Structure formats: C-alpha cells, structure tokens
Short mmCIF file of N, CA, C and O in Angstrom, two decimals:
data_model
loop_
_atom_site.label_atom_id
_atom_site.label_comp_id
_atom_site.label_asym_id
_atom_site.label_seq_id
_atom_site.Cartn_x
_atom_site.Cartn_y
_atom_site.Cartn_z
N UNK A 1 2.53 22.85 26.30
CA UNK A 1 3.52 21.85 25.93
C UNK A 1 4.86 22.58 25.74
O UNK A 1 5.02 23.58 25.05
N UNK A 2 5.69 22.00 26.36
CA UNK A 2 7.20 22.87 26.30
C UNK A 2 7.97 22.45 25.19
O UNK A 2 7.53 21.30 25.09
N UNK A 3 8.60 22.52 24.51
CA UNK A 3 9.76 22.66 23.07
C UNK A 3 10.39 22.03 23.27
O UNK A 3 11.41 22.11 22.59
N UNK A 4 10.35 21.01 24.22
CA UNK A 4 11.35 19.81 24.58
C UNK A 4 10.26 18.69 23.74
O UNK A 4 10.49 18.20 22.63
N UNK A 5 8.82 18.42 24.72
CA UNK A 5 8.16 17.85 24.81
C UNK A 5 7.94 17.86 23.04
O UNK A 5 8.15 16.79 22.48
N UNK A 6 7.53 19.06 22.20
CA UNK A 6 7.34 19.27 21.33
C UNK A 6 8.03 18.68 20.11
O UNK A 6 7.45 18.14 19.17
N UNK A 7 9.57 18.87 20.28
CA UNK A 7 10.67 18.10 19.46
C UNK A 7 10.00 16.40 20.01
O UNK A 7 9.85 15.68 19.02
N UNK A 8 9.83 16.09 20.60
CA UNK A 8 9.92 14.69 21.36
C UNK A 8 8.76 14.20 20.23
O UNK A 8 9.00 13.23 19.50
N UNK A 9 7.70 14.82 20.16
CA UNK A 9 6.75 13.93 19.70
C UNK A 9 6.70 14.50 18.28
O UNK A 9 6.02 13.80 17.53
N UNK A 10 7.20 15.48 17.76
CA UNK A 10 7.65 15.06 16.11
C UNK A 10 9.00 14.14 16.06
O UNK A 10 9.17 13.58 14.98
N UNK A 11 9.52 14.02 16.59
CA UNK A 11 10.65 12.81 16.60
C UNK A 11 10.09 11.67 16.54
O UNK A 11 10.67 11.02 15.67
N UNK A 12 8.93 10.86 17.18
CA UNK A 12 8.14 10.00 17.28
C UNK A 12 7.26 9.95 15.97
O UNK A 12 6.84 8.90 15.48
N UNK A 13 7.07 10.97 15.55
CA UNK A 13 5.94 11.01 14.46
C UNK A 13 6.54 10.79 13.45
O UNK A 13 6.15 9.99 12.59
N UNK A 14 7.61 11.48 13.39
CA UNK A 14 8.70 11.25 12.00
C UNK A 14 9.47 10.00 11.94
O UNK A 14 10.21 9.80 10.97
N UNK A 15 9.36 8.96 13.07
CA UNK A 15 9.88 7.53 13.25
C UNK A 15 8.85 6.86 12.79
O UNK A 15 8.98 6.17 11.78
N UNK A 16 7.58 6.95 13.50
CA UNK A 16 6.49 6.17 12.97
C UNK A 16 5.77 6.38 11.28
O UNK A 16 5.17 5.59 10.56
N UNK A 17 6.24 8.01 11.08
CA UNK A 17 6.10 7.70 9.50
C UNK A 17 6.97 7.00 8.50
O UNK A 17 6.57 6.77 7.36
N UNK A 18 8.43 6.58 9.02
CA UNK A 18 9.28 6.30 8.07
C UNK A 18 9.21 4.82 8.09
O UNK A 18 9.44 4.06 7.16
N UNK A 19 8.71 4.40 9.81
CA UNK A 19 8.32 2.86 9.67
C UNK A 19 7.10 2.47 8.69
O UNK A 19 7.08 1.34 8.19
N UNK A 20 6.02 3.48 8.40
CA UNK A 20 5.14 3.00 7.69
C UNK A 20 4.84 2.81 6.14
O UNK A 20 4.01 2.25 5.43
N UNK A 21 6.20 3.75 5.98
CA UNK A 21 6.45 4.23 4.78
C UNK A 21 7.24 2.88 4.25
O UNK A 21 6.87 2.26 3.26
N UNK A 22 8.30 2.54 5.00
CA UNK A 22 9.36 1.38 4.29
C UNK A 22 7.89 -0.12 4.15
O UNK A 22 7.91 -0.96 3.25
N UNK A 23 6.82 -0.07 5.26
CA UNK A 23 6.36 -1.28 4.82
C UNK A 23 5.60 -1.08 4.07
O UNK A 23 5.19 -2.16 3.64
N UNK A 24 5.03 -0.10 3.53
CA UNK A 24 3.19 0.16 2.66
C UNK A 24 4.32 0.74 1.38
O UNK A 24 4.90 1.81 1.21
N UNK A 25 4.29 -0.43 0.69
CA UNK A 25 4.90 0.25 -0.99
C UNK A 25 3.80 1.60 -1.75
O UNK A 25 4.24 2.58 -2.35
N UNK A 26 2.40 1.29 -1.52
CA UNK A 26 1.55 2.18 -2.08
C UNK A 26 1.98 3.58 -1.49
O UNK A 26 2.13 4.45 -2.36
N UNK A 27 2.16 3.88 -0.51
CA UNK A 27 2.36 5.44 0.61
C UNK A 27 3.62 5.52 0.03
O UNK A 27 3.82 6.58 -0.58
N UNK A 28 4.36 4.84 0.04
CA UNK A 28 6.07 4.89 -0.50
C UNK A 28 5.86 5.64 -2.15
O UNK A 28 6.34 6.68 -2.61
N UNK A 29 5.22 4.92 -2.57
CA UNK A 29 5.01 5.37 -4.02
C UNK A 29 4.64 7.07 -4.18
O UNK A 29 5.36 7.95 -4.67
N UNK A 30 3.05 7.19 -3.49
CA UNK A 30 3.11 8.85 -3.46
C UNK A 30 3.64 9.83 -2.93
O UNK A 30 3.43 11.01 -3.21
N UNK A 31 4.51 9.28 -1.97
CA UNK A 31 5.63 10.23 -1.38
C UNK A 31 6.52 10.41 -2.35
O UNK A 31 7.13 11.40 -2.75
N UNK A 32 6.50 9.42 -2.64
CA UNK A 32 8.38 9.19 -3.66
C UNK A 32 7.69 8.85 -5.27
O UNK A 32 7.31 7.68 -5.22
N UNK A 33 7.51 9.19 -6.07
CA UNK A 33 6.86 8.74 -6.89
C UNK A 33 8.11 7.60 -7.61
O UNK A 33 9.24 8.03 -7.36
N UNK A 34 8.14 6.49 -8.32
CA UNK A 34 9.00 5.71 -8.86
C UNK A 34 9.72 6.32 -10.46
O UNK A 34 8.97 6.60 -11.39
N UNK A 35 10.97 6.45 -10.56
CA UNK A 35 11.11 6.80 -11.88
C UNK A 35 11.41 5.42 -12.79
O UNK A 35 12.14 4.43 -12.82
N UNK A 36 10.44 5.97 -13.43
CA UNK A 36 10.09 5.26 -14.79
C UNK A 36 11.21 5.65 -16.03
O UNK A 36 11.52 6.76 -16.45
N UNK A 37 11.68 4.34 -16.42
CA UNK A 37 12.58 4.56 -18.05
C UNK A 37 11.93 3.53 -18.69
O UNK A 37 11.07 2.70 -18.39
N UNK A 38 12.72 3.87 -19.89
CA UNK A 38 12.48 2.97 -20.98
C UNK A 38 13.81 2.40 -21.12
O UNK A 38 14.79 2.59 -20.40
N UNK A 39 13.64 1.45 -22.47
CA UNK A 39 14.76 0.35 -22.58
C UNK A 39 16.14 1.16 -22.07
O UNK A 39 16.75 0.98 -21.02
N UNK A 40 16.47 2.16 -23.23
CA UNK A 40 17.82 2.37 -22.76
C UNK A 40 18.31 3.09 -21.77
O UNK A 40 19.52 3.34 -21.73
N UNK A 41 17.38 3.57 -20.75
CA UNK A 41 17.50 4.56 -19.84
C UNK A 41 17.93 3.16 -18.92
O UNK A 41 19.06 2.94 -18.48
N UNK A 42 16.89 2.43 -18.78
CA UNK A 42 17.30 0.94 -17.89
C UNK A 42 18.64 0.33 -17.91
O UNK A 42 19.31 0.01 -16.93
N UNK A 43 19.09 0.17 -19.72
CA UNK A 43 20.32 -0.71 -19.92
C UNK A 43 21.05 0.89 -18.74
O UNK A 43 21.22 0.84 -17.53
N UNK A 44 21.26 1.91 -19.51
CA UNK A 44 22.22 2.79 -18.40
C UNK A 44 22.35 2.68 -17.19
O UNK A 44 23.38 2.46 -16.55
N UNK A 45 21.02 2.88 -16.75
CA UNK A 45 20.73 2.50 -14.68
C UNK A 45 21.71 1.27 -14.51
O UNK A 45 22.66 1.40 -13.74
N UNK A 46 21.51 -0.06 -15.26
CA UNK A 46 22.14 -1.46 -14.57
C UNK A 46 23.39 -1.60 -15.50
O UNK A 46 23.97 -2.69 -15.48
N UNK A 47 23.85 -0.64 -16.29
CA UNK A 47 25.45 -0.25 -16.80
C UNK A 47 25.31 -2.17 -17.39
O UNK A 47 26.08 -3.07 -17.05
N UNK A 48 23.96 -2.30 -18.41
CA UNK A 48 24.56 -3.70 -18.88
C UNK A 48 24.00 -2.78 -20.48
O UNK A 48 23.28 -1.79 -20.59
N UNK A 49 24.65 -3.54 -21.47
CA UNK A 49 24.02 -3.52 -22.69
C UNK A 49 22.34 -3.56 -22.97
O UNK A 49 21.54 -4.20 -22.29
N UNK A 50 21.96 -2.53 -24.39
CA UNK A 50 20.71 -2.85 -24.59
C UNK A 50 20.08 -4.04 -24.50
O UNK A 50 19.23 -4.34 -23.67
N UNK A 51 20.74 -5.05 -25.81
CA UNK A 51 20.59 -5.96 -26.14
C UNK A 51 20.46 -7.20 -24.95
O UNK A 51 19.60 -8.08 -25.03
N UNK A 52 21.29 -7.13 -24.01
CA UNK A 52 21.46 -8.11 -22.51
C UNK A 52 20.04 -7.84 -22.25
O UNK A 52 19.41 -8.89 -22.34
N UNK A 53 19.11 -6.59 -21.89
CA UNK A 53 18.44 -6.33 -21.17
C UNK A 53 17.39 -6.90 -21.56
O UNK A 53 16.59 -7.60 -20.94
N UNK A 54 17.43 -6.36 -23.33
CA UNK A 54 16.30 -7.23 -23.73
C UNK A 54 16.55 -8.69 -23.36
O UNK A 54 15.56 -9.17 -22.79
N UNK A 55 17.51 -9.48 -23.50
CA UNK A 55 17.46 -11.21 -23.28
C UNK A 55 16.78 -11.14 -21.97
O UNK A 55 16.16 -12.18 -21.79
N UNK A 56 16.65 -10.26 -20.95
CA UNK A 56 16.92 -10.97 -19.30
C UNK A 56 15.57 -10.24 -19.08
O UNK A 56 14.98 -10.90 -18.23
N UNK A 57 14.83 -9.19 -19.44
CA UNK A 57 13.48 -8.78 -19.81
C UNK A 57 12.02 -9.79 -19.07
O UNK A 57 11.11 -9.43 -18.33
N UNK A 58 12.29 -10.85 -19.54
CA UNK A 58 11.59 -11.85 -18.78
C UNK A 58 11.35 -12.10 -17.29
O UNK A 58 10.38 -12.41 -16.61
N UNK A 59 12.79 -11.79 -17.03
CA UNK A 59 13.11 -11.72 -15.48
C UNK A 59 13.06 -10.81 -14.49
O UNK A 59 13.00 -10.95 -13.27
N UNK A 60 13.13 -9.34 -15.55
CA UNK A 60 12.86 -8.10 -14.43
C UNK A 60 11.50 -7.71 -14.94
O UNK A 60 10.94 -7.94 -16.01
N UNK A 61 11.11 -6.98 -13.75
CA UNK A 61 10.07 -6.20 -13.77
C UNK A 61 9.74 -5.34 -14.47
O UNK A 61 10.45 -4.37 -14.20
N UNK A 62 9.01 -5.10 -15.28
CA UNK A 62 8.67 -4.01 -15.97
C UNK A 62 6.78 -4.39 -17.04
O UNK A 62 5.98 -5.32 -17.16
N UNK A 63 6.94 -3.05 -17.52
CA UNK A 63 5.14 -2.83 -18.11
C UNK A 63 5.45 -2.70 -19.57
O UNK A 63 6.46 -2.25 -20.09
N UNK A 64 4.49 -3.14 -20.04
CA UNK A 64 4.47 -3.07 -21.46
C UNK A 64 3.55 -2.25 -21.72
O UNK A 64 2.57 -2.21 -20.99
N UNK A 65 3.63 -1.68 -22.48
CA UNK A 65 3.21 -0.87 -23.63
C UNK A 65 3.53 -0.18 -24.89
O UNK A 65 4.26 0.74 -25.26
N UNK A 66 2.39 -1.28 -25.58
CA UNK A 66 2.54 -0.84 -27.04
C UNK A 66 3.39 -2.09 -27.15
O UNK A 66 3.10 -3.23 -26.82
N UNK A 67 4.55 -1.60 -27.70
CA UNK A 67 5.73 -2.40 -28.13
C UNK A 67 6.87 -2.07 -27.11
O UNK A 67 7.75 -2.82 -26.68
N UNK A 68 6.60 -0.73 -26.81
CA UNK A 68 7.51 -0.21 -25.21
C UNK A 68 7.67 -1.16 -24.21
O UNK A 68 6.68 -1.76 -23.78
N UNK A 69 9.10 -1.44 -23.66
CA UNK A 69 9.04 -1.87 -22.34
C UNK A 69 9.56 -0.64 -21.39
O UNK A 69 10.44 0.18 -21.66
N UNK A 70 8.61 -0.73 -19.97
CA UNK A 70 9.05 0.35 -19.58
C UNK A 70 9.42 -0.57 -17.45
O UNK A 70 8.91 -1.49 -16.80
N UNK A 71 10.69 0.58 -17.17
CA UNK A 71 10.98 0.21 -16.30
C UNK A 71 10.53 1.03 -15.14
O UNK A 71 9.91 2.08 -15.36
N UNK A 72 10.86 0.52 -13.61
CA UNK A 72 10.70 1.30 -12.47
C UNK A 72 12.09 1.40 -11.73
O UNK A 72 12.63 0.30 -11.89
N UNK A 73 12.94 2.26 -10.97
CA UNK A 73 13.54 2.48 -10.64
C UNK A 73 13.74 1.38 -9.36
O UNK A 73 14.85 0.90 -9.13
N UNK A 74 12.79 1.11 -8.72
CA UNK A 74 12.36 0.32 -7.86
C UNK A 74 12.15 -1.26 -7.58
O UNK A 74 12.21 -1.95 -6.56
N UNK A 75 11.82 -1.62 -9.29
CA UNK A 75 11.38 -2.41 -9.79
C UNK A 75 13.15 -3.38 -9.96
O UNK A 75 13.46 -4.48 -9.51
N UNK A 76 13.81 -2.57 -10.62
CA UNK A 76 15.15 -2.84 -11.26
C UNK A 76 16.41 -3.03 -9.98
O UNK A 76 17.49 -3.60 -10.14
N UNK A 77 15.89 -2.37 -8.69
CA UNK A 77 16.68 -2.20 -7.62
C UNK A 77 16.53 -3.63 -7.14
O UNK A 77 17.42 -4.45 -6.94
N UNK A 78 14.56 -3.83 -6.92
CA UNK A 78 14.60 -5.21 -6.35
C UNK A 78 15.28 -6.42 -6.93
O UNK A 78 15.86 -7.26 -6.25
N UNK A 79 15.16 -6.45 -8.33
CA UNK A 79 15.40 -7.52 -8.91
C UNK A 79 17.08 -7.95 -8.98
O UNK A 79 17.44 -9.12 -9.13
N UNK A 80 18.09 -6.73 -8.83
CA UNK A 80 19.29 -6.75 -8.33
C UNK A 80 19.45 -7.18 -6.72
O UNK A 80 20.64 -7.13 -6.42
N UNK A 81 18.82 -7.50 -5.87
CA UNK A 81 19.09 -7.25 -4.90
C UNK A 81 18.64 -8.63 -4.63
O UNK A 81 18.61 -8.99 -3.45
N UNK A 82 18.26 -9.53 -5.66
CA UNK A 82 17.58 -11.25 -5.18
C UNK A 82 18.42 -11.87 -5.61
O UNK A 82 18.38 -13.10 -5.52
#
C-alpha cells in the first residue's frame, strides 16, 4: 500500500469516526468525558446569577444528589441552544 493510499484511508477512518461520534452520545461521552459542576460552577458557565439558576433548575438538565444539584457541560449547552 503506497502513503498516498495510506493517508487516504485514515482520512476516511477519521471521517467515519467523527460521523459516529457526533450521533452515538454514549461513544461521545468516553472519548470526551462531560464536565460536571455544581450550582455555582453552572451559574459561572451561563454568566446568570446563583439564585436565577436555582429558579430555572426545573428546566435544565441536571442530577441530584443528596441536596447537590449537579450539572453537565453538555447538558447546559443543549438546553441553551432550544
């Protein structure tokens, strides 16, 4: 196989992984792992107040625990983006 041919079909491979990657959130995830915050790391990310975040809480995505709400980087992108 010649070094033409060679570039050619990691070019192909590296297309077909990035197509599979944007549709399979799970593969996306262990490539990229999601960063996780908590309340005020979140209010910072979306530059709104603590207090806002808690009111609107209902509406974005996120996990509870404990008494913790915790966010995804991912999670907070989508919900801006609807």
């Amino acid at each position: 196989m010649t070094d033409y041919e060679m570039r050619k079909m990691a070019k192909m491979q590296a297309e077909y992984l990035m197509t599979a990657l944007k549709s399979d959130d799970e593969l996306l995830d262990l490539m990229y792992p999601p960063r996780l915050m908590n309340i005020e790391e979140a209010a910072e990310y979306l530059r709104i107040p603590v207090g806002t975040l808690y009111q609107k809480a209902n509406e974005i995505p996120h996990e509870k625990v404990g008494k913790r709400l915790i966010f995804s980087d991912r999670g907070l992108i989508r919900w801006m983006n609807r």
